[in-house]
Short mmCIF file of N, CA, C and O in Angstrom, two decimals:
data_model
loop_
_atom_site.label_atom_id
_atom_site.label_comp_id
_atom_site.label_asym_id
_atom_site.label_seq_id
_atom_site.Cartn_x
_atom_site.Cartn_y
_atom_site.Cartn_z
N ILE A 24 16.78 -0.07 -26.61
CA ILE A 24 15.61 0.41 -25.93
C ILE A 24 16.00 0.94 -24.57
O ILE A 24 16.71 0.24 -23.80
N ALA A 25 15.60 2.18 -24.29
CA ALA A 25 15.89 2.81 -23.01
C ALA A 25 14.69 2.63 -22.07
O ALA A 25 13.53 2.81 -22.46
N LEU A 26 14.95 2.15 -20.87
CA LEU A 26 13.87 1.91 -19.91
C LEU A 26 13.93 2.95 -18.80
O LEU A 26 15.04 3.23 -18.28
N ARG A 27 12.80 3.48 -18.45
CA ARG A 27 12.75 4.47 -17.36
C ARG A 27 11.73 4.00 -16.33
O ARG A 27 10.55 3.76 -16.66
N ARG A 28 12.12 3.86 -15.06
CA ARG A 28 11.24 3.36 -14.00
C ARG A 28 11.00 4.50 -13.06
O ARG A 28 11.92 5.14 -12.54
N GLU A 29 9.73 4.72 -12.69
CA GLU A 29 9.36 5.84 -11.84
C GLU A 29 8.20 5.37 -10.93
O GLU A 29 7.47 4.45 -11.23
N TYR A 30 8.06 6.06 -9.80
CA TYR A 30 6.93 5.90 -8.91
C TYR A 30 6.26 7.24 -8.69
O TYR A 30 6.97 8.26 -8.61
N ASP A 31 4.97 7.23 -8.61
CA ASP A 31 4.14 8.39 -8.21
C ASP A 31 3.98 8.22 -6.74
O ASP A 31 3.41 7.23 -6.27
N MET A 32 4.43 9.20 -5.97
CA MET A 32 4.45 9.11 -4.52
C MET A 32 3.85 10.33 -3.88
O MET A 32 3.90 11.39 -4.45
N ARG A 33 3.35 10.15 -2.62
CA ARG A 33 2.79 11.28 -1.84
C ARG A 33 2.81 10.91 -0.39
O ARG A 33 2.93 9.76 -0.04
N TYR A 34 2.68 11.95 0.40
CA TYR A 34 2.41 11.70 1.83
C TYR A 34 0.99 11.24 1.99
O TYR A 34 0.06 11.70 1.26
N ARG A 35 0.71 10.40 2.96
CA ARG A 35 -0.61 9.86 3.22
C ARG A 35 -1.55 11.04 3.42
O ARG A 35 -1.25 11.98 4.14
N GLY A 36 -2.73 11.04 2.69
CA GLY A 36 -3.70 12.04 2.84
C GLY A 36 -3.56 13.15 1.78
O GLY A 36 -4.55 13.99 1.65
N GLN A 37 -2.51 13.24 1.04
CA GLN A 37 -2.37 14.27 -0.01
C GLN A 37 -3.15 13.82 -1.19
O GLN A 37 -3.35 12.61 -1.46
N SER A 38 -3.54 14.79 -2.02
CA SER A 38 -4.28 14.43 -3.22
C SER A 38 -3.44 14.72 -4.50
O SER A 38 -3.96 14.79 -5.62
N PHE A 39 -2.13 14.84 -4.31
CA PHE A 39 -1.27 15.09 -5.50
C PHE A 39 0.00 14.24 -5.27
O PHE A 39 0.34 13.92 -4.10
N GLU A 40 0.64 13.92 -6.35
CA GLU A 40 1.84 13.04 -6.28
C GLU A 40 3.01 13.70 -6.96
O GLU A 40 2.87 14.53 -7.76
N LEU A 41 4.20 13.16 -6.64
CA LEU A 41 5.41 13.54 -7.26
C LEU A 41 5.99 12.29 -7.97
O LEU A 41 5.96 11.19 -7.44
N ALA A 42 6.47 12.43 -9.19
CA ALA A 42 7.20 11.36 -9.87
C ALA A 42 8.56 11.21 -9.41
O ALA A 42 9.34 12.19 -9.42
N VAL A 43 8.96 10.04 -8.88
CA VAL A 43 10.26 9.82 -8.36
C VAL A 43 10.90 8.66 -9.06
O VAL A 43 10.33 7.58 -9.21
N GLU A 44 12.18 8.89 -9.51
CA GLU A 44 12.86 7.87 -10.24
C GLU A 44 13.21 6.67 -9.37
O GLU A 44 13.50 6.79 -8.20
N HIS A 45 13.14 5.45 -9.98
CA HIS A 45 13.48 4.25 -9.32
C HIS A 45 14.92 4.18 -8.92
O HIS A 45 15.77 4.61 -9.65
N LEU A 46 15.19 3.72 -7.71
CA LEU A 46 16.59 3.47 -7.23
C LEU A 46 16.61 2.00 -6.72
O LEU A 46 15.55 1.48 -6.38
N PRO A 47 17.78 1.44 -6.66
CA PRO A 47 17.89 0.03 -6.24
C PRO A 47 17.29 -0.26 -4.81
O PRO A 47 16.68 -1.33 -4.59
N ALA A 48 17.37 0.67 -3.87
CA ALA A 48 16.83 0.47 -2.52
C ALA A 48 15.62 1.31 -2.34
O ALA A 48 15.65 2.55 -2.65
N MET A 49 14.57 0.76 -1.78
CA MET A 49 13.38 1.54 -1.50
C MET A 49 13.63 2.68 -0.56
O MET A 49 12.99 3.69 -0.68
N SER A 50 14.46 2.46 0.40
CA SER A 50 14.74 3.53 1.37
C SER A 50 15.32 4.72 0.62
O SER A 50 15.04 5.92 1.01
N ALA A 51 16.11 4.52 -0.42
CA ALA A 51 16.69 5.59 -1.18
C ALA A 51 15.61 6.26 -2.05
O ALA A 51 15.62 7.56 -2.16
N VAL A 52 14.60 5.53 -2.50
CA VAL A 52 13.46 6.14 -3.22
C VAL A 52 12.68 7.08 -2.30
O VAL A 52 12.36 8.20 -2.63
N VAL A 53 12.38 6.61 -1.07
CA VAL A 53 11.65 7.36 -0.11
C VAL A 53 12.44 8.65 0.25
O VAL A 53 11.89 9.75 0.34
N GLU A 54 13.77 8.51 0.43
CA GLU A 54 14.58 9.66 0.78
C GLU A 54 14.54 10.66 -0.45
O GLU A 54 14.46 11.87 -0.19
N ARG A 55 14.62 10.17 -1.65
CA ARG A 55 14.56 11.07 -2.79
C ARG A 55 13.23 11.71 -2.84
O ARG A 55 13.11 12.94 -3.20
N PHE A 56 12.13 11.07 -2.53
CA PHE A 56 10.80 11.66 -2.45
C PHE A 56 10.77 12.86 -1.50
O PHE A 56 10.30 13.97 -1.83
N HIS A 57 11.33 12.66 -0.31
CA HIS A 57 11.41 13.76 0.66
C HIS A 57 12.17 14.94 0.12
O HIS A 57 11.74 16.09 0.24
N ASP A 58 13.31 14.62 -0.52
CA ASP A 58 14.13 15.70 -1.11
C ASP A 58 13.36 16.51 -2.19
O ASP A 58 13.32 17.72 -2.26
N GLN A 59 12.67 15.77 -3.10
CA GLN A 59 11.94 16.45 -4.18
C GLN A 59 10.70 17.25 -3.61
O GLN A 59 10.44 18.33 -4.11
N HIS A 60 10.05 16.64 -2.56
CA HIS A 60 8.95 17.35 -1.97
C HIS A 60 9.42 18.67 -1.36
O HIS A 60 8.76 19.71 -1.45
N GLU A 61 10.60 18.64 -0.68
CA GLU A 61 11.15 19.86 -0.11
C GLU A 61 11.45 20.89 -1.18
O GLU A 61 11.12 22.09 -1.03
N ARG A 62 12.04 20.43 -2.29
CA ARG A 62 12.43 21.41 -3.38
C ARG A 62 11.10 21.94 -3.97
O ARG A 62 11.08 23.16 -4.34
N ARG A 63 10.10 21.16 -4.20
CA ARG A 63 8.89 21.57 -4.87
C ARG A 63 8.02 22.42 -4.01
O ARG A 63 7.46 23.41 -4.39
N TYR A 64 7.78 21.96 -2.72
CA TYR A 64 6.78 22.60 -1.90
C TYR A 64 7.38 23.32 -0.68
O TYR A 64 6.65 23.90 0.12
N GLY A 65 8.67 23.27 -0.50
CA GLY A 65 9.29 24.00 0.56
C GLY A 65 9.34 23.29 1.88
O GLY A 65 9.78 23.92 2.93
N TYR A 66 8.86 22.08 2.02
CA TYR A 66 8.94 21.33 3.23
C TYR A 66 8.96 19.85 2.98
O TYR A 66 8.53 19.39 1.87
N ALA A 67 9.43 19.07 3.92
CA ALA A 67 9.45 17.61 3.91
C ALA A 67 9.08 17.11 5.28
O ALA A 67 9.38 17.83 6.27
N VAL A 68 8.47 15.93 5.38
CA VAL A 68 8.14 15.38 6.69
C VAL A 68 8.68 13.97 6.72
O VAL A 68 7.88 13.01 6.47
N PRO A 69 9.95 13.76 6.97
CA PRO A 69 10.56 12.43 6.95
C PRO A 69 9.89 11.38 7.80
O PRO A 69 9.90 10.23 7.46
N GLY A 70 9.26 11.75 8.91
CA GLY A 70 8.60 10.78 9.75
C GLY A 70 7.21 10.36 9.27
O GLY A 70 6.62 9.43 9.76
N GLU A 71 6.63 11.08 8.29
CA GLU A 71 5.32 10.86 7.78
C GLU A 71 5.26 9.62 6.85
O GLU A 71 6.25 9.38 6.14
N ALA A 72 4.15 8.88 6.82
CA ALA A 72 3.99 7.70 5.95
C ALA A 72 3.97 8.20 4.53
O ALA A 72 3.32 9.18 4.13
N VAL A 73 4.65 7.47 3.65
CA VAL A 73 4.70 7.76 2.19
C VAL A 73 3.98 6.71 1.47
O VAL A 73 4.15 5.49 1.71
N GLU A 74 3.11 7.07 0.55
CA GLU A 74 2.32 6.16 -0.29
C GLU A 74 2.91 6.06 -1.70
O GLU A 74 3.27 7.07 -2.27
N PHE A 75 3.02 4.87 -2.24
CA PHE A 75 3.38 4.61 -3.61
C PHE A 75 2.09 4.42 -4.32
O PHE A 75 1.36 3.48 -4.14
N VAL A 76 1.70 5.46 -5.13
CA VAL A 76 0.46 5.45 -5.81
C VAL A 76 0.46 4.63 -7.15
O VAL A 76 -0.44 3.86 -7.47
N ASN A 77 1.54 4.84 -7.92
CA ASN A 77 1.66 4.13 -9.20
C ASN A 77 3.14 3.75 -9.38
O ASN A 77 4.03 4.46 -8.91
N ALA A 78 3.35 2.63 -10.12
CA ALA A 78 4.67 2.30 -10.58
C ALA A 78 4.57 2.32 -12.10
O ALA A 78 3.66 1.86 -12.70
N ARG A 79 5.61 2.96 -12.76
CA ARG A 79 5.55 3.17 -14.16
C ARG A 79 6.86 2.75 -14.80
O ARG A 79 7.90 3.02 -14.28
N LEU A 80 6.75 1.95 -15.92
CA LEU A 80 7.90 1.62 -16.71
C LEU A 80 7.63 2.15 -18.15
O LEU A 80 6.62 1.88 -18.75
N THR A 81 8.57 3.02 -18.57
CA THR A 81 8.45 3.55 -19.92
C THR A 81 9.63 3.09 -20.76
O THR A 81 10.83 3.18 -20.36
N ALA A 82 9.31 2.47 -21.89
CA ALA A 82 10.38 2.01 -22.82
C ALA A 82 10.34 2.84 -24.03
O ALA A 82 9.27 3.18 -24.61
N SER A 83 11.50 3.29 -24.53
CA SER A 83 11.58 4.12 -25.68
C SER A 83 12.70 3.75 -26.54
O SER A 83 13.77 3.23 -26.06
N ALA A 84 12.63 3.99 -27.83
CA ALA A 84 13.70 3.70 -28.77
C ALA A 84 13.71 4.80 -29.84
O ALA A 84 12.66 5.40 -30.07
N PRO A 85 14.83 5.05 -30.49
CA PRO A 85 14.91 6.09 -31.49
C PRO A 85 13.97 5.73 -32.67
O PRO A 85 13.78 4.54 -32.97
N ALA A 86 13.35 6.80 -33.29
CA ALA A 86 12.45 6.52 -34.43
C ALA A 86 13.24 5.80 -35.55
O ALA A 86 14.46 6.08 -35.74
N GLY A 87 12.59 5.03 -36.30
CA GLY A 87 13.24 4.37 -37.41
C GLY A 87 13.71 2.99 -37.14
O GLY A 87 14.14 2.30 -38.03
N GLU A 88 13.67 2.59 -35.87
CA GLU A 88 14.15 1.33 -35.49
C GLU A 88 13.06 0.33 -35.20
O GLU A 88 13.26 -0.70 -34.68
N THR A 89 11.80 0.75 -35.55
CA THR A 89 10.67 -0.14 -35.25
C THR A 89 10.56 -1.16 -36.34
O THR A 89 11.11 -1.05 -37.43
N GLN A 90 9.76 -2.19 -36.03
CA GLN A 90 9.55 -3.29 -36.95
C GLN A 90 8.06 -3.48 -37.12
O GLN A 90 7.36 -3.54 -36.15
N ASN A 91 7.62 -3.56 -38.34
CA ASN A 91 6.21 -3.80 -38.62
C ASN A 91 5.97 -5.25 -38.61
O ASN A 91 6.32 -5.95 -39.56
N VAL A 92 5.32 -5.78 -37.55
CA VAL A 92 5.04 -7.18 -37.39
C VAL A 92 3.57 -7.43 -37.70
O VAL A 92 2.67 -6.86 -37.06
N PRO A 93 3.26 -8.26 -38.71
CA PRO A 93 1.84 -8.53 -38.99
C PRO A 93 1.16 -9.23 -37.87
O PRO A 93 1.74 -10.11 -37.23
N ALA A 94 -0.02 -8.84 -37.58
CA ALA A 94 -0.78 -9.52 -36.52
C ALA A 94 -1.82 -10.40 -37.17
O ALA A 94 -2.18 -10.21 -38.39
N ARG A 95 -2.33 -11.39 -36.42
CA ARG A 95 -3.30 -12.26 -37.03
C ARG A 95 -4.67 -11.70 -36.83
O ARG A 95 -4.93 -10.94 -35.91
N HIS A 96 -5.54 -11.97 -37.78
CA HIS A 96 -6.96 -11.55 -37.73
C HIS A 96 -7.77 -12.73 -37.18
O HIS A 96 -7.59 -13.83 -37.63
N ALA A 97 -8.58 -12.45 -36.19
CA ALA A 97 -9.27 -13.54 -35.48
C ALA A 97 -10.68 -13.69 -36.00
O ALA A 97 -11.32 -12.77 -36.42
N GLU A 98 -11.13 -14.91 -35.92
CA GLU A 98 -12.55 -15.19 -36.16
C GLU A 98 -13.01 -16.00 -34.97
O GLU A 98 -12.19 -16.61 -34.24
N VAL A 99 -14.31 -16.02 -34.71
CA VAL A 99 -14.81 -16.70 -33.55
C VAL A 99 -15.46 -18.00 -33.98
O VAL A 99 -16.27 -18.09 -34.86
N SER A 100 -15.12 -19.10 -33.25
CA SER A 100 -15.71 -20.43 -33.49
C SER A 100 -17.11 -20.44 -32.89
O SER A 100 -17.54 -19.58 -32.22
N LYS A 101 -17.83 -21.56 -33.06
CA LYS A 101 -19.16 -21.67 -32.49
C LYS A 101 -19.10 -21.75 -30.97
O LYS A 101 -20.11 -21.55 -30.33
N HIS A 102 -17.90 -21.91 -30.41
CA HIS A 102 -17.77 -21.93 -28.98
C HIS A 102 -17.35 -20.55 -28.37
O HIS A 102 -17.21 -20.39 -27.21
N GLY A 103 -17.29 -19.55 -29.24
CA GLY A 103 -16.93 -18.20 -28.87
C GLY A 103 -15.48 -17.95 -28.67
O GLY A 103 -15.04 -16.94 -28.11
N ARG A 104 -14.66 -18.88 -29.10
CA ARG A 104 -13.17 -18.74 -29.00
C ARG A 104 -12.62 -18.15 -30.25
O ARG A 104 -13.04 -18.48 -31.31
N ALA A 105 -11.58 -17.32 -30.08
CA ALA A 105 -10.93 -16.72 -31.28
C ALA A 105 -10.08 -17.76 -31.90
O ALA A 105 -9.38 -18.50 -31.32
N GLU A 106 -10.23 -17.90 -33.26
CA GLU A 106 -9.46 -18.80 -34.03
C GLU A 106 -8.98 -18.14 -35.31
O GLU A 106 -9.68 -17.30 -35.92
N SER A 107 -7.78 -18.45 -35.75
CA SER A 107 -7.30 -17.88 -37.01
C SER A 107 -5.94 -18.54 -37.34
O SER A 107 -5.43 -19.29 -36.55
N THR A 108 -5.43 -18.26 -38.53
CA THR A 108 -4.12 -18.76 -38.88
C THR A 108 -3.09 -18.02 -38.04
O THR A 108 -3.06 -16.82 -38.02
N PRO A 109 -2.27 -18.72 -37.32
CA PRO A 109 -1.37 -18.09 -36.36
C PRO A 109 -0.28 -17.17 -37.06
O PRO A 109 0.31 -17.54 -38.04
N VAL A 110 -0.14 -16.01 -36.52
CA VAL A 110 1.08 -15.19 -36.75
C VAL A 110 1.59 -14.99 -35.33
O VAL A 110 0.91 -14.44 -34.51
N ASN A 111 2.79 -15.43 -35.03
CA ASN A 111 3.33 -15.41 -33.72
C ASN A 111 4.46 -14.42 -33.60
O ASN A 111 5.13 -14.06 -34.54
N ARG A 112 4.75 -14.07 -32.36
CA ARG A 112 5.88 -13.23 -32.00
C ARG A 112 6.54 -13.90 -30.84
O ARG A 112 5.86 -14.40 -29.93
N GLU A 113 7.87 -13.92 -30.79
CA GLU A 113 8.56 -14.46 -29.63
C GLU A 113 8.47 -13.48 -28.45
O GLU A 113 8.80 -12.31 -28.67
N VAL A 114 7.96 -13.97 -27.36
CA VAL A 114 7.79 -13.18 -26.11
C VAL A 114 8.53 -13.85 -24.99
O VAL A 114 8.48 -15.08 -24.87
N TRP A 115 9.22 -13.03 -24.13
CA TRP A 115 9.94 -13.64 -22.99
C TRP A 115 8.90 -13.96 -21.84
O TRP A 115 8.30 -13.06 -21.29
N ILE A 116 8.73 -15.23 -21.64
CA ILE A 116 7.73 -15.70 -20.62
C ILE A 116 8.44 -16.72 -19.71
O ILE A 116 8.98 -17.73 -20.21
N ASP A 117 8.39 -16.48 -18.44
CA ASP A 117 8.93 -17.38 -17.43
C ASP A 117 10.40 -17.85 -17.77
O ASP A 117 10.69 -19.05 -17.71
N GLY A 118 11.24 -16.85 -18.16
CA GLY A 118 12.64 -17.20 -18.34
C GLY A 118 13.05 -17.76 -19.64
O GLY A 118 14.20 -18.15 -19.85
N ALA A 119 12.13 -17.77 -20.68
CA ALA A 119 12.48 -18.20 -22.00
C ALA A 119 11.59 -17.61 -23.05
O ALA A 119 10.48 -17.17 -22.69
N TYR A 120 12.03 -17.54 -24.32
CA TYR A 120 11.20 -17.03 -25.35
C TYR A 120 10.16 -18.06 -25.74
O TYR A 120 10.49 -19.24 -25.81
N ALA A 121 8.92 -17.60 -25.96
CA ALA A 121 7.86 -18.49 -26.39
C ALA A 121 7.15 -17.92 -27.55
O ALA A 121 6.86 -16.72 -27.57
N GLU A 122 6.82 -18.78 -28.53
CA GLU A 122 6.02 -18.28 -29.69
C GLU A 122 4.66 -17.93 -29.18
O GLU A 122 3.93 -18.78 -28.60
N THR A 123 4.24 -16.63 -29.34
CA THR A 123 3.00 -16.14 -28.80
C THR A 123 2.08 -15.57 -29.84
O THR A 123 2.56 -14.69 -30.69
N PRO A 124 0.88 -15.97 -29.96
CA PRO A 124 -0.07 -15.37 -30.96
C PRO A 124 -0.31 -13.94 -30.75
O PRO A 124 -0.40 -13.48 -29.57
N VAL A 125 -0.47 -13.17 -31.84
CA VAL A 125 -0.77 -11.77 -31.77
C VAL A 125 -2.11 -11.49 -32.47
O VAL A 125 -2.33 -11.95 -33.59
N TYR A 126 -2.99 -10.75 -31.76
CA TYR A 126 -4.33 -10.41 -32.30
C TYR A 126 -4.41 -8.92 -32.46
O TYR A 126 -3.86 -8.19 -31.63
N ARG A 127 -5.16 -8.44 -33.45
CA ARG A 127 -5.52 -7.05 -33.54
C ARG A 127 -6.85 -6.91 -32.86
O ARG A 127 -7.83 -7.60 -33.15
N ARG A 128 -6.91 -5.98 -31.96
CA ARG A 128 -8.14 -5.77 -31.08
C ARG A 128 -9.35 -5.49 -32.00
O ARG A 128 -10.41 -6.04 -31.83
N GLU A 129 -9.14 -4.61 -33.03
CA GLU A 129 -10.26 -4.26 -33.91
C GLU A 129 -10.73 -5.43 -34.71
O GLU A 129 -11.88 -5.41 -35.28
N SER A 130 -9.94 -6.45 -34.88
CA SER A 130 -10.36 -7.71 -35.63
C SER A 130 -11.11 -8.73 -34.82
O SER A 130 -11.62 -9.67 -35.33
N LEU A 131 -11.10 -8.55 -33.44
CA LEU A 131 -11.78 -9.53 -32.60
C LEU A 131 -13.25 -9.17 -32.63
O LEU A 131 -13.69 -8.07 -32.30
N PRO A 132 -14.12 -10.11 -33.00
CA PRO A 132 -15.51 -9.89 -32.94
C PRO A 132 -16.01 -9.75 -31.48
O PRO A 132 -15.29 -10.15 -30.56
N PRO A 133 -17.17 -9.12 -31.28
CA PRO A 133 -17.70 -9.01 -29.95
C PRO A 133 -17.72 -10.36 -29.19
O PRO A 133 -18.08 -11.39 -29.78
N HIS A 134 -17.35 -10.37 -27.96
CA HIS A 134 -17.42 -11.54 -27.09
C HIS A 134 -16.38 -12.58 -27.47
O HIS A 134 -16.45 -13.68 -26.93
N ALA A 135 -15.41 -12.30 -28.31
CA ALA A 135 -14.37 -13.26 -28.66
C ALA A 135 -13.55 -13.51 -27.42
O ALA A 135 -13.21 -12.61 -26.62
N MET A 136 -13.12 -14.81 -27.19
CA MET A 136 -12.25 -15.16 -26.10
C MET A 136 -10.92 -15.53 -26.65
O MET A 136 -10.81 -16.26 -27.61
N VAL A 137 -9.86 -15.02 -26.02
CA VAL A 137 -8.48 -15.33 -26.43
C VAL A 137 -7.77 -15.87 -25.21
O VAL A 137 -7.76 -15.28 -24.13
N GLY A 138 -7.24 -17.07 -25.36
CA GLY A 138 -6.53 -17.74 -24.26
C GLY A 138 -5.04 -17.31 -24.24
O GLY A 138 -4.51 -17.14 -25.28
N GLY A 139 -4.49 -17.25 -23.06
CA GLY A 139 -3.07 -16.89 -22.91
C GLY A 139 -2.17 -18.10 -23.06
O GLY A 139 -2.59 -19.23 -22.92
N PRO A 140 -0.91 -17.85 -23.42
CA PRO A 140 -0.34 -16.54 -23.66
C PRO A 140 -0.75 -15.96 -24.98
O PRO A 140 -0.89 -16.71 -25.98
N ALA A 141 -0.94 -14.66 -25.01
CA ALA A 141 -1.28 -13.98 -26.25
C ALA A 141 -1.01 -12.45 -26.04
O ALA A 141 -0.91 -11.99 -24.98
N LEU A 142 -0.90 -11.77 -27.23
CA LEU A 142 -0.82 -10.33 -27.25
C LEU A 142 -2.01 -9.81 -28.05
O LEU A 142 -2.35 -10.39 -29.03
N ILE A 143 -2.66 -8.82 -27.52
CA ILE A 143 -3.79 -8.16 -28.20
C ILE A 143 -3.35 -6.69 -28.43
O ILE A 143 -3.18 -5.93 -27.51
N GLU A 144 -3.14 -6.30 -29.68
CA GLU A 144 -2.70 -5.01 -30.04
C GLU A 144 -3.84 -4.14 -30.48
O GLU A 144 -4.78 -4.56 -31.15
N GLN A 145 -3.74 -2.83 -30.10
CA GLN A 145 -4.68 -1.87 -30.62
C GLN A 145 -3.91 -0.57 -30.82
O GLN A 145 -2.69 -0.49 -30.50
N TYR A 146 -4.49 0.48 -31.35
CA TYR A 146 -3.78 1.67 -31.75
C TYR A 146 -3.06 2.32 -30.60
O TYR A 146 -2.11 2.93 -30.82
N ASP A 147 -3.56 2.18 -29.39
CA ASP A 147 -2.91 2.93 -28.27
C ASP A 147 -2.24 2.11 -27.15
O ASP A 147 -1.70 2.63 -26.26
N THR A 148 -2.36 0.76 -27.31
CA THR A 148 -1.75 -0.08 -26.31
C THR A 148 -1.62 -1.54 -26.80
O THR A 148 -2.13 -1.89 -27.86
N CYS A 149 -0.94 -2.23 -26.02
CA CYS A 149 -0.75 -3.71 -26.29
C CYS A 149 -1.04 -4.46 -24.95
O CYS A 149 -0.48 -4.11 -23.94
N THR A 150 -1.99 -5.43 -24.98
CA THR A 150 -2.31 -6.14 -23.76
C THR A 150 -1.75 -7.51 -23.82
O THR A 150 -1.88 -8.23 -24.78
N TYR A 151 -0.97 -7.89 -22.76
CA TYR A 151 -0.43 -9.24 -22.67
C TYR A 151 -1.38 -10.07 -21.83
O TYR A 151 -1.80 -9.68 -20.73
N VAL A 152 -1.72 -11.26 -22.39
CA VAL A 152 -2.61 -12.16 -21.66
C VAL A 152 -1.70 -13.36 -21.25
O VAL A 152 -1.19 -14.13 -22.11
N PRO A 153 -1.38 -13.46 -19.93
CA PRO A 153 -0.45 -14.48 -19.49
C PRO A 153 -1.04 -15.97 -19.63
O PRO A 153 -2.25 -16.06 -19.72
N PRO A 154 -0.16 -16.93 -19.54
CA PRO A 154 -0.63 -18.28 -19.52
C PRO A 154 -1.60 -18.52 -18.37
O PRO A 154 -1.34 -17.93 -17.28
N GLY A 155 -2.66 -19.31 -18.58
CA GLY A 155 -3.60 -19.51 -17.49
C GLY A 155 -4.67 -18.42 -17.35
O GLY A 155 -5.43 -18.42 -16.37
N TRP A 156 -4.61 -17.42 -18.23
CA TRP A 156 -5.56 -16.31 -18.24
C TRP A 156 -6.27 -16.26 -19.65
O TRP A 156 -5.83 -16.87 -20.53
N SER A 157 -7.38 -15.54 -19.67
CA SER A 157 -8.09 -15.33 -20.93
C SER A 157 -8.51 -13.87 -21.02
O SER A 157 -8.56 -13.18 -20.05
N ALA A 158 -8.76 -13.43 -22.24
CA ALA A 158 -9.28 -12.08 -22.46
C ALA A 158 -10.53 -12.20 -23.31
O ALA A 158 -10.63 -12.98 -24.24
N LYS A 159 -11.50 -11.36 -22.92
CA LYS A 159 -12.79 -11.36 -23.65
C LYS A 159 -12.97 -9.94 -24.19
O LYS A 159 -12.84 -8.96 -23.43
N ASN A 160 -13.36 -9.80 -25.46
CA ASN A 160 -13.63 -8.56 -26.10
C ASN A 160 -15.09 -8.19 -25.73
O ASN A 160 -16.02 -8.61 -26.34
N ALA A 161 -15.26 -7.41 -24.69
CA ALA A 161 -16.57 -7.09 -24.18
C ALA A 161 -16.92 -5.62 -24.41
O ALA A 161 -16.48 -4.73 -23.60
N GLN A 162 -17.68 -5.30 -25.37
CA GLN A 162 -18.09 -3.97 -25.71
C GLN A 162 -16.93 -2.99 -25.76
O GLN A 162 -16.04 -3.14 -26.56
N ALA A 163 -16.91 -2.02 -24.90
CA ALA A 163 -15.85 -1.02 -24.94
C ALA A 163 -14.64 -1.38 -24.12
O ALA A 163 -13.73 -0.54 -23.93
N MET A 164 -14.61 -2.65 -23.57
CA MET A 164 -13.46 -2.94 -22.73
C MET A 164 -12.97 -4.35 -23.04
O MET A 164 -13.66 -5.15 -23.68
N LEU A 165 -11.74 -4.63 -22.64
CA LEU A 165 -11.10 -5.94 -22.80
C LEU A 165 -11.04 -6.47 -21.36
O LEU A 165 -10.44 -5.86 -20.50
N VAL A 166 -11.69 -7.59 -21.10
CA VAL A 166 -11.76 -8.18 -19.78
C VAL A 166 -10.76 -9.34 -19.71
O VAL A 166 -10.88 -10.30 -20.47
N VAL A 167 -9.74 -9.21 -18.83
CA VAL A 167 -8.75 -10.21 -18.69
C VAL A 167 -8.95 -10.93 -17.35
O VAL A 167 -9.06 -10.26 -16.31
N GLU A 168 -9.11 -12.24 -17.37
CA GLU A 168 -9.45 -13.05 -16.16
C GLU A 168 -8.56 -14.26 -16.10
O GLU A 168 -8.19 -14.86 -17.05
N ARG A 169 -8.31 -14.66 -14.85
CA ARG A 169 -7.58 -15.92 -14.58
C ARG A 169 -8.54 -17.03 -14.84
O ARG A 169 -9.73 -17.00 -14.44
N LEU A 170 -8.07 -18.08 -15.50
CA LEU A 170 -8.96 -19.27 -15.80
C LEU A 170 -9.12 -20.09 -14.55
O LEU A 170 -8.35 -20.11 -13.65
#
């Protein structure tokens, strides 16, 4: 798996950002931002405050190396908590692999509660629910809260 780390950065007050590749030192990231800004817009202001708007991590792998992992289908108990026969996946949590339940978002009934650690998968994303947190399937959104 190839990992790409980037920041969306801008000068304070600007309404547009530049994507800048992560470097080990933040001072080098800021310097690269100034260089990219100069190349793109024809000027740089090294003394001006620079804002980090977003941090992004993109993971990619060649097609054909994916693994189809079955997820568990949840049902809700009388207490509103998601329950089902576990299908787990090992997830790296706090320095070690932990067996972690996997739910399909579309299988969670309305108002289902899922306690962490857990993974909730849907067609366009995967939500990690850390230990000590819960997720509630609330209409058109998934609400993740600290317990």
